[in-house]
Coordinates of N, CA and C in Angstrom, one line a residue:
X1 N 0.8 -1.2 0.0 CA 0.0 0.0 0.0 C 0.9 1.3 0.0
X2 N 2.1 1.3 0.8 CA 2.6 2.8 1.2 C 3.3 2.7 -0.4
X3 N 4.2 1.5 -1.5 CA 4.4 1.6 -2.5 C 3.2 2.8 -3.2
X4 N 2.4 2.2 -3.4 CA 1.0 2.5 -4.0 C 1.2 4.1 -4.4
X5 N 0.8 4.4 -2.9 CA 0.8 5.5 -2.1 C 1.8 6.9 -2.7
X6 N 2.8 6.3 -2.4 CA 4.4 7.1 -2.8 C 4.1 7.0 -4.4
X7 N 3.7 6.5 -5.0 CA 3.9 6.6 -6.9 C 2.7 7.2 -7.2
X8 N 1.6 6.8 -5.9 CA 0.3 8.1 -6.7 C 0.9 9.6 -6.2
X9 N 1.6 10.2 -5.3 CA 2.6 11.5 -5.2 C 3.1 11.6 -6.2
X10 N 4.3 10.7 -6.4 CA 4.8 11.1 -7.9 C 4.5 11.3 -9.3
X11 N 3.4 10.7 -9.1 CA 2.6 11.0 -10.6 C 1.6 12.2 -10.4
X12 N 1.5 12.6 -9.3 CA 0.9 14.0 -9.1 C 2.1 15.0 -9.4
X13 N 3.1 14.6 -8.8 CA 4.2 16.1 -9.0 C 4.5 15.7 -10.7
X14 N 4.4 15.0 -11.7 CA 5.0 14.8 -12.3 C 4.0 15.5 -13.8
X15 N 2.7 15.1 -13.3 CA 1.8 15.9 -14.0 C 1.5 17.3 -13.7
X16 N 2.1 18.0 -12.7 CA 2.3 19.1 -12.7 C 3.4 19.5 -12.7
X17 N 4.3 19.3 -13.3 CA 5.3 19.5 -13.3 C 5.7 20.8 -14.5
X18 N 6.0 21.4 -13.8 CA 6.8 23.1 -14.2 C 5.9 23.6 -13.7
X19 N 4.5 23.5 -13.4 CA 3.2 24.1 -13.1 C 3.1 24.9 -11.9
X20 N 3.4 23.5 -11.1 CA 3.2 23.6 -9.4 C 3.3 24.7 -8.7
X21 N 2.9 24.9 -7.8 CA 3.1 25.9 -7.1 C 3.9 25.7 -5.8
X22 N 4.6 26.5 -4.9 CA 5.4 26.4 -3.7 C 4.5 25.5 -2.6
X23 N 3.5 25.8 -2.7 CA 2.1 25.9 -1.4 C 1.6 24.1 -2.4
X24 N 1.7 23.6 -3.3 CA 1.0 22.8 -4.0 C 2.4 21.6 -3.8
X25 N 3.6 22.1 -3.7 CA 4.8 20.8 -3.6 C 5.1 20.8 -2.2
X26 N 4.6 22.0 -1.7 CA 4.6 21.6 -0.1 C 4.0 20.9 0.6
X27 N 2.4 20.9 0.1 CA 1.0 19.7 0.2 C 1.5 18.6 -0.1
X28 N 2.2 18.1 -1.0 CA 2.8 17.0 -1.5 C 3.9 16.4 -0.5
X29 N 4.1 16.9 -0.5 CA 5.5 16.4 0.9 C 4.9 16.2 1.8
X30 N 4.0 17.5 2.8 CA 3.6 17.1 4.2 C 2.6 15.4 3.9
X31 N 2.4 15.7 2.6 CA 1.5 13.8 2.7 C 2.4 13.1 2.5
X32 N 3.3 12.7 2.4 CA 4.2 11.6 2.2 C 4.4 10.4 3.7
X33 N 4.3 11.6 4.6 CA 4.2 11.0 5.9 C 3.2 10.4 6.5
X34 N 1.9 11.0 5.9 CA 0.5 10.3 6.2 C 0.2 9.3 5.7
X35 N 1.1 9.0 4.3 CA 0.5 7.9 3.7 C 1.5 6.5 4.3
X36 N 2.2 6.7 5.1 CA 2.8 6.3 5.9 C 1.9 5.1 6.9
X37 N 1.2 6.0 7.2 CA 0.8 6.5 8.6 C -0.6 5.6 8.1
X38 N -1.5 5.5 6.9 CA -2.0 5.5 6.6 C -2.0 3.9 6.2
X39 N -1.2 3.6 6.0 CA -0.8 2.1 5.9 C -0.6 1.9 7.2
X40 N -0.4 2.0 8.3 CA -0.3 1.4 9.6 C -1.8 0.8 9.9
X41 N -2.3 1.7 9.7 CA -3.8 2.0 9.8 C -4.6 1.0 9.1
X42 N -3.9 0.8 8.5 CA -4.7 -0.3 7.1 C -4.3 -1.4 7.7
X43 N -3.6 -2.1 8.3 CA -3.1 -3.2 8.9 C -3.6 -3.1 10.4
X44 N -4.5 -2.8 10.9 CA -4.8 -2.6 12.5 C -5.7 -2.4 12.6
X45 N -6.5 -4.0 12.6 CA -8.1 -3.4 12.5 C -8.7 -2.8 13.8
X46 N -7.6 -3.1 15.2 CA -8.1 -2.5 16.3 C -8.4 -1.0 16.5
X47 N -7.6 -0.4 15.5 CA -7.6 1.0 15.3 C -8.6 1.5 14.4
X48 N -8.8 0.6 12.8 CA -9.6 1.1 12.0 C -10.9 0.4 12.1
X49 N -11.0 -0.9 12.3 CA -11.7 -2.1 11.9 C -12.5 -2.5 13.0
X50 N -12.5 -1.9 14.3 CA -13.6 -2.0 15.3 C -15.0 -2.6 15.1
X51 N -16.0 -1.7 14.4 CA -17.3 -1.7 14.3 C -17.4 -3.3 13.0
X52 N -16.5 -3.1 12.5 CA -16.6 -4.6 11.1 C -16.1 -5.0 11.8
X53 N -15.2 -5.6 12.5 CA -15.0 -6.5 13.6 C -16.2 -7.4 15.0
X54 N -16.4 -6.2 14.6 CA -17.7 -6.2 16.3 C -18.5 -7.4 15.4
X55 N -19.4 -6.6 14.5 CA -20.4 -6.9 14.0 C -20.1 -8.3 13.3
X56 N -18.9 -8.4 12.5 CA -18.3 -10.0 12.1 C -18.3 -11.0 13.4
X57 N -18.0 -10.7 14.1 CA -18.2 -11.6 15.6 C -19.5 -12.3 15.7
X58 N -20.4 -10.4 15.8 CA -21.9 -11.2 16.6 C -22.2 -12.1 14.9
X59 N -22.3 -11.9 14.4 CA -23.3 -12.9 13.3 C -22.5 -14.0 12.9
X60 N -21.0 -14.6 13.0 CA -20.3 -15.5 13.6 C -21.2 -16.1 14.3
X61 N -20.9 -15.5 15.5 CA -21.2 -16.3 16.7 C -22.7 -16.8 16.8
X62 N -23.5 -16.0 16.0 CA -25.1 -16.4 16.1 C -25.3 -17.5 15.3
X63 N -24.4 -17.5 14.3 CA -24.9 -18.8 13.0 C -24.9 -20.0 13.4
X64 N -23.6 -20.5 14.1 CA -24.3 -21.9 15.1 C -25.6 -22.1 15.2
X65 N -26.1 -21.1 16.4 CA -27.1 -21.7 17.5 C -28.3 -21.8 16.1
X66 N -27.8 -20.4 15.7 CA -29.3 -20.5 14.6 C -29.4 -21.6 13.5
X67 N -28.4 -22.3 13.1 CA -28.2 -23.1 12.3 C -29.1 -24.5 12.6
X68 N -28.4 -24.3 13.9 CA -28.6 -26.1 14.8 C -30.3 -25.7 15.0
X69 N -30.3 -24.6 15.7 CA -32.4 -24.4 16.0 C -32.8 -25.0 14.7
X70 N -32.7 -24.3 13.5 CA -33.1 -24.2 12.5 C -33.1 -25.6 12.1
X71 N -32.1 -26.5 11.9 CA -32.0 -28.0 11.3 C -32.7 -28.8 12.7
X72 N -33.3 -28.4 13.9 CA -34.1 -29.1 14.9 C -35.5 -29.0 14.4
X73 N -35.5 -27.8 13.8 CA -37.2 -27.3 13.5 C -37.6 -26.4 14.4
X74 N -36.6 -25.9 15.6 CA -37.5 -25.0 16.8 C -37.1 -23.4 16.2
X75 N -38.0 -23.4 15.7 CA -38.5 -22.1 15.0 C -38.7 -21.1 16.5
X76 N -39.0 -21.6 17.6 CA -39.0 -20.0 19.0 C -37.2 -20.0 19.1
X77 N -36.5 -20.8 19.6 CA -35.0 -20.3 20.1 C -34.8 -19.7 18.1
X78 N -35.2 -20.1 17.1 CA -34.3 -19.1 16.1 C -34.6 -18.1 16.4
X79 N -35.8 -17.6 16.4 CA -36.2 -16.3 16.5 C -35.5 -15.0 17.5
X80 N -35.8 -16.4 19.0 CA -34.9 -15.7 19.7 C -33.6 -15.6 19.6
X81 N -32.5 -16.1 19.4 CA -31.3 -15.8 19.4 C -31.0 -14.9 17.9
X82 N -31.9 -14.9 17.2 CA -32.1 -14.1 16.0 C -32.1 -12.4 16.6
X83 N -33.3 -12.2 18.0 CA -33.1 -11.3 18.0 C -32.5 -11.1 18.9
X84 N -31.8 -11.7 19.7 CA -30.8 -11.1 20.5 C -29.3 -10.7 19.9
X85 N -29.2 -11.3 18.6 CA -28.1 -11.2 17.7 C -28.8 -9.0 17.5
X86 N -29.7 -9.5 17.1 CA -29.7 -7.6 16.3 C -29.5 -6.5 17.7
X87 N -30.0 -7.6 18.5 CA -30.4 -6.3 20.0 C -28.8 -6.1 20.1
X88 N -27.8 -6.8 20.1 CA -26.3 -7.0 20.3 C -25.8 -6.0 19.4
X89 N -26.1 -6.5 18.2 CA -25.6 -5.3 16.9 C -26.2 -4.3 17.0
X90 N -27.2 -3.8 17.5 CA -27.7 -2.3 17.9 C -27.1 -1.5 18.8
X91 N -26.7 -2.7 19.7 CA -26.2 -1.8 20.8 C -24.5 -1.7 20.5
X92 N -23.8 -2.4 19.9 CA -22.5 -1.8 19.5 C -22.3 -1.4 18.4
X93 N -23.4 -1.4 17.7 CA -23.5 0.0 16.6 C -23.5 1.5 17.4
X94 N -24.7 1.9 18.1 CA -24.3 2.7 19.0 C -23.4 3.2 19.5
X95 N -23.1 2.2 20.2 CA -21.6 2.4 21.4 C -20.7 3.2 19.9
X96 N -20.3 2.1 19.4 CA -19.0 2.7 18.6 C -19.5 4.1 17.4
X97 N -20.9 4.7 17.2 CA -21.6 5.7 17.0 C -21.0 6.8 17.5
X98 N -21.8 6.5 19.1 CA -21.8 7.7 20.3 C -19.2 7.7 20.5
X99 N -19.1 7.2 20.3 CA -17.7 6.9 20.7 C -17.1 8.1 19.7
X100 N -17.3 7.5 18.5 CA -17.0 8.3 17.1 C -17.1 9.9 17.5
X101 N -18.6 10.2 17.3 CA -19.1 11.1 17.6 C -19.1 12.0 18.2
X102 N -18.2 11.9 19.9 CA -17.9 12.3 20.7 C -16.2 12.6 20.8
X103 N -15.6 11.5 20.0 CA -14.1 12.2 19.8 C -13.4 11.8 18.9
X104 N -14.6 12.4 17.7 CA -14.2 12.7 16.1 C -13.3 13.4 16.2
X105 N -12.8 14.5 17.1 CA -11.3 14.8 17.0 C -10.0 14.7 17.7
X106 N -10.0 13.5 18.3 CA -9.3 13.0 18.7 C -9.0 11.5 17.8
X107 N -9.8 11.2 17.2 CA -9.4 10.3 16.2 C -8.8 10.6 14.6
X108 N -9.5 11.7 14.3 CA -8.8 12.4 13.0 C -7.3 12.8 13.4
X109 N -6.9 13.6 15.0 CA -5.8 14.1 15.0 C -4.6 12.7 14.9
X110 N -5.5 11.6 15.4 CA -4.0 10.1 15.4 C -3.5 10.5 13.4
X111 N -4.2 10.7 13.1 CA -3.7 10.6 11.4 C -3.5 11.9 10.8
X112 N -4.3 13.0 10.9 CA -4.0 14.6 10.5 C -3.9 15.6 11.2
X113 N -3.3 16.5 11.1 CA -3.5 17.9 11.9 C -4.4 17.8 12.0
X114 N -5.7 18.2 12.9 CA -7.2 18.7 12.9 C -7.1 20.3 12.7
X115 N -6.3 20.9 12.7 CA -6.1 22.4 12.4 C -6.2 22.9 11.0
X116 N -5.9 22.2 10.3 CA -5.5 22.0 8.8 C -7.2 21.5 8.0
X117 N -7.2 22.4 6.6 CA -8.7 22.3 6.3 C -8.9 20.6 6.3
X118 N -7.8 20.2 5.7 CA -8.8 18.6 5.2 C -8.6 17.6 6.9
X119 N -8.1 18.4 7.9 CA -8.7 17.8 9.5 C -9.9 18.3 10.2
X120 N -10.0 19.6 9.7 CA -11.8 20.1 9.6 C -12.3 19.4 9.3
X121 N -12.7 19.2 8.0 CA -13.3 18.7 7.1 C -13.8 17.3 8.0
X122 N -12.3 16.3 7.8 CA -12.9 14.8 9.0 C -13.2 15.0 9.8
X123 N -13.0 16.0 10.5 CA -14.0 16.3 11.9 C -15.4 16.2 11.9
X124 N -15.8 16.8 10.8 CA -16.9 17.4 10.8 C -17.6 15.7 10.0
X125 N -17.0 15.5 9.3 CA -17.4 14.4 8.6 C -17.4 13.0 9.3
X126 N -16.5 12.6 9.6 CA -16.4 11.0 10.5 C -17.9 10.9 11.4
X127 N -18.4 11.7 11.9 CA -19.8 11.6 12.9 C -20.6 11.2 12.0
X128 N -20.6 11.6 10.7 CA -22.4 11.4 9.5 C -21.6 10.1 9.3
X129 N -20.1 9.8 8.7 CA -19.5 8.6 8.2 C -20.2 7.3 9.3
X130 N -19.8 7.6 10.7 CA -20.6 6.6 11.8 C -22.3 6.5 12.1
X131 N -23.1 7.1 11.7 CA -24.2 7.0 11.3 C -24.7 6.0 11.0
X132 N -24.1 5.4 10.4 CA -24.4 4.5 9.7 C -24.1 2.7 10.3
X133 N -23.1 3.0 11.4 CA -23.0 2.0 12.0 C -24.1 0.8 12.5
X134 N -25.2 1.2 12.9 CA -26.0 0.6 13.3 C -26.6 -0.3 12.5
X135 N -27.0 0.3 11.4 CA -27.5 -0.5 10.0 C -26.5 -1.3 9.7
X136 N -25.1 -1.2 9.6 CA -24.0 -2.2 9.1 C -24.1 -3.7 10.0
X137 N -24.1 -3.2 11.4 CA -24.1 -4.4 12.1 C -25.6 -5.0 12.3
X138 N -26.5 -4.4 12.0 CA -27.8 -5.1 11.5 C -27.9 -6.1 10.0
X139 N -27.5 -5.4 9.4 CA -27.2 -6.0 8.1 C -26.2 -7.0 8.0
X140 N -25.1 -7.0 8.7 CA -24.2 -7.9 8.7 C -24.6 -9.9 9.6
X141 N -25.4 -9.0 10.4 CA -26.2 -10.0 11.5 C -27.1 -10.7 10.5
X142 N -27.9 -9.7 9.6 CA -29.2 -10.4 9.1 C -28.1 -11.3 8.0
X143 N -27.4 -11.4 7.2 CA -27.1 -11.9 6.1 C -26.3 -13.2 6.7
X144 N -26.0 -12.9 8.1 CA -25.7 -14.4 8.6 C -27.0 -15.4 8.9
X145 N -28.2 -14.7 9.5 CA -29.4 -15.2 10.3 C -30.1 -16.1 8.5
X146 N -29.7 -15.1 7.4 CA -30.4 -15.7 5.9 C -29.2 -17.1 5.7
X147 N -28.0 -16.8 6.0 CA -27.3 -18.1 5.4 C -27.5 -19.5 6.6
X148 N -27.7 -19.1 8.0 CA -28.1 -20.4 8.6 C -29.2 -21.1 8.5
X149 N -30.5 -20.3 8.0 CA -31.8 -20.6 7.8 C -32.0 -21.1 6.1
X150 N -31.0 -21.5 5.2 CA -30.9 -22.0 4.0 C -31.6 -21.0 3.3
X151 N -31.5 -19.7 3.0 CA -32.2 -18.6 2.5 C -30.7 -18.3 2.1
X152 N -30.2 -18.7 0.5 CA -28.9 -18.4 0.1 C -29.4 -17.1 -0.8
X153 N -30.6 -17.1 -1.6 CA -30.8 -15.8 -2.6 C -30.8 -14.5 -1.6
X154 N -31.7 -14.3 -0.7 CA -31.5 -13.3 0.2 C -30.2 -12.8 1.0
X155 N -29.7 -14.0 0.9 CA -28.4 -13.5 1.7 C -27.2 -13.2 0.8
X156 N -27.3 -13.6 -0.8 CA -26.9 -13.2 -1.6 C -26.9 -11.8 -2.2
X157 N -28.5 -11.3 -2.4 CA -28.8 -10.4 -2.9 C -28.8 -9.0 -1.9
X158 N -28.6 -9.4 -0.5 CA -28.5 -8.1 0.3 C -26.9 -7.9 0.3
X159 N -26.0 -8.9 0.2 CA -24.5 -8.8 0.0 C -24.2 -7.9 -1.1
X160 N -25.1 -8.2 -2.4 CA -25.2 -7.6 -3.7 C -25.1 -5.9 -3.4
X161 N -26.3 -6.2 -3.1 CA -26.7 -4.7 -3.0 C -26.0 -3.9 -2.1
X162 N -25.7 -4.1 -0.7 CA -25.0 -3.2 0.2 C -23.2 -3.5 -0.3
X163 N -23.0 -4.4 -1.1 CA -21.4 -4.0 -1.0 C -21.5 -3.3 -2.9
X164 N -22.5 -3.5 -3.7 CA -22.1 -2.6 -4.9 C -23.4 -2.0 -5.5
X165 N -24.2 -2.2 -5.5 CA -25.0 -1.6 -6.4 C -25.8 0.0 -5.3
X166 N -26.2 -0.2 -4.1 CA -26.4 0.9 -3.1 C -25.0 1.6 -3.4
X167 N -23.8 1.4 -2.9 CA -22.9 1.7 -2.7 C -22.1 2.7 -3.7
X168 N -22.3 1.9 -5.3 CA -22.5 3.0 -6.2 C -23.0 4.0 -6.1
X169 N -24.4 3.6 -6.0 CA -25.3 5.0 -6.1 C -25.1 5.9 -5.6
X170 N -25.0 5.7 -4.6 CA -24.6 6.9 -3.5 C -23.3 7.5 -3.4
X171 N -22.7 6.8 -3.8 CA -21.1 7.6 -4.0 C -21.3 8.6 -5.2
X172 N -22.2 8.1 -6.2 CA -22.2 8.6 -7.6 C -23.4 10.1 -7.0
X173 N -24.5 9.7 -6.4 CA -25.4 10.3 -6.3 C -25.5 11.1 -5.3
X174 N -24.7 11.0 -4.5 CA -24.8 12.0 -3.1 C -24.4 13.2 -3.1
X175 N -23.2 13.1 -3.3 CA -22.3 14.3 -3.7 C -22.7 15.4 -4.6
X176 N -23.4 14.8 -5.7 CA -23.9 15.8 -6.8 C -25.1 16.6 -5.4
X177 N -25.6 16.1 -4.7 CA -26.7 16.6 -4.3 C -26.6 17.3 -2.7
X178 N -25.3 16.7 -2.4 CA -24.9 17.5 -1.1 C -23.5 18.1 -0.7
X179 N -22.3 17.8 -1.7 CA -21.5 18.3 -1.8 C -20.4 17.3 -1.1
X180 N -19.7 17.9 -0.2 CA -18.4 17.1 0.2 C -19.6 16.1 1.3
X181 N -20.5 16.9 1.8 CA -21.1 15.8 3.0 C -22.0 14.3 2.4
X182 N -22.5 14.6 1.1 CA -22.7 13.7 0.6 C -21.7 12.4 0.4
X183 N -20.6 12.8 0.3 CA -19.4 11.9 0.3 C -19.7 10.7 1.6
X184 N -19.4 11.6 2.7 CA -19.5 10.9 4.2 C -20.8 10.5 4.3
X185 N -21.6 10.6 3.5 CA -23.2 10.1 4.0 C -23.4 8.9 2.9
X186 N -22.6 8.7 1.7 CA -22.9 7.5 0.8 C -23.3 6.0 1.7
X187 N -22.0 5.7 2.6 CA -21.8 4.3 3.0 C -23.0 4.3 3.7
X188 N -23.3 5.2 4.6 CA -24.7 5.7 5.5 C -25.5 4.9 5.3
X189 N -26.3 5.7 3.9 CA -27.4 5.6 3.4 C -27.6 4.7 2.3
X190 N -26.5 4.0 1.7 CA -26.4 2.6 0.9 C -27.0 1.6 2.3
X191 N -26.2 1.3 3.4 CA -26.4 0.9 4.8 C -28.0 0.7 4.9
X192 N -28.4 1.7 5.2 CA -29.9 2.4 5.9 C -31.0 1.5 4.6
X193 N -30.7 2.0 3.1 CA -31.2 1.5 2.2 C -31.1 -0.3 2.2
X194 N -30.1 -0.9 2.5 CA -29.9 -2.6 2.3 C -30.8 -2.5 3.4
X195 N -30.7 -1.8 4.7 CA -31.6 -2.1 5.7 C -33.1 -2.5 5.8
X196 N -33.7 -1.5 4.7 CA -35.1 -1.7 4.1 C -35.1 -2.5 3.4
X197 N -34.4 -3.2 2.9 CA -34.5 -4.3 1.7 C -34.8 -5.7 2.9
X198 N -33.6 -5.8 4.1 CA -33.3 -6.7 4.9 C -34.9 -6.4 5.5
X199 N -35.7 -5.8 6.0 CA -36.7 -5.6 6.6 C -38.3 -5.7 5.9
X200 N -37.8 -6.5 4.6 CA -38.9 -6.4 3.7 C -39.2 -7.7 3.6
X201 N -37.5 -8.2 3.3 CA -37.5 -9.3 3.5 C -37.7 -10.3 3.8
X202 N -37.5 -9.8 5.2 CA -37.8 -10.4 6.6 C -39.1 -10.7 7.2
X203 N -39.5 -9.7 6.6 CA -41.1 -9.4 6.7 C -42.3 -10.1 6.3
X204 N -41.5 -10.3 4.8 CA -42.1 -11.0 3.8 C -42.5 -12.7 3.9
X205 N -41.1 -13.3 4.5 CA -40.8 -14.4 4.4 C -41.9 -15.4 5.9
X206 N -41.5 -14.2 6.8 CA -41.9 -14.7 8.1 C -43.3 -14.9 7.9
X207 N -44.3 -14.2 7.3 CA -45.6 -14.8 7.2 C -46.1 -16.1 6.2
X208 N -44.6 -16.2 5.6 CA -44.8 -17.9 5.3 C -44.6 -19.2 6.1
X209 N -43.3 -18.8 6.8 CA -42.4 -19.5 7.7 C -42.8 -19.6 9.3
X210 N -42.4 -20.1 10.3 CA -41.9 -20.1 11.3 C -40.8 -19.2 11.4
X211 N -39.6 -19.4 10.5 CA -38.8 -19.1 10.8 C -38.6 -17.5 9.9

């Protein structure tokens, strides 16, 4: 990655090259060290990868019991450990929400000045970026609860949609419509969106099923 990193710099100084400005090859440099820094970060999910970790866990851990319910036929414990799986992912959606939220600048300063516009900027942004948490570890939970209950299309088609086709959109579509904050609000509301899909679903299926 930090390779990566270092040759996308030099293909920026290189296509502006004679151009640049003093203030423009000085930008350039002060990042050399971030992208550094930025690869550390990429490697440590304790630092970056919390909330995808959390949530990888609970729906892990729930696919057992719900698997084994499920192949007994006792349609009450799926349900319940179904919903104790989302009550779980609700509440460390949250937590790591309110966490975010509360020292957005103390987590942008581990990686940028916060004095500096584009440490503004993540200040202001990382809070709408965690927004979205709650829905992820919902969604992450439900697409485990569709593969233990032999519901492979569902659990396929919400993977679809929240890792590319939502995810597009909103990267493509936000921004034209809210500017830089639409940026930080894409993963959000792709998120929020699989969510309604997972709840339609879910909805759908149960007045056929037990399960």
């Amino acid at each position: 990655m930090k390779q990566t990193l270092y040759e996308l710099f030099d293909l920026l100084e290189q296509q502006h090259e004679g151009t640049i400005s003093p203030e423009q090859k000085e930008a350039i440099d002060l990042a050399a060290p971030w992208a550094k820094r930025l690869e550390e970060l990429a490697a440590s999910p304790a630092e970056f990868d919390s909330i995808w970790s959390a949530s990888m866990e609970i729906g892990q851990s729930a696919q057992p019991i719900l698997s084994y319910n499920f192949g007994a036929g006792n349609g009450a414990r799926v349900r319940k450990a179904f919903r104790l799986a989302l009550l779980t992912a609700v509440a460390a959606g949250l937590g790591f929400f309110g966490l975010t939220a509360l020292f957005s600048r103390w987590i942008v300063a581990m990686f940028i000045d916060s004095s500096c516009t584009a440490g503004a900027i993540a200040v202001r942004g990382l809070p709408l970026f965690a927004s979205g948490f709650v829905f992820f570890a919902v969604n992450i939970v439900s697409i485990g609860y569709f593969q233990s209950v032999e519901r492979p299309r569902p659990a396929m088609a919400v993977t679809v949609l929240r890792g590319f086709v939502f995810m597009a959109a909103c990267f493509f579509g936000l921004p034209l419509l809210l500017g830089v904050e639409g940026i930080w609000l894409a993963v959000p509301l792709a998120e929020a969106l699989t969510f309604a899909v997972v709840a339609a679903i879910y909805g759908r299926t149960r007045l056929k099923s037990a399960f």
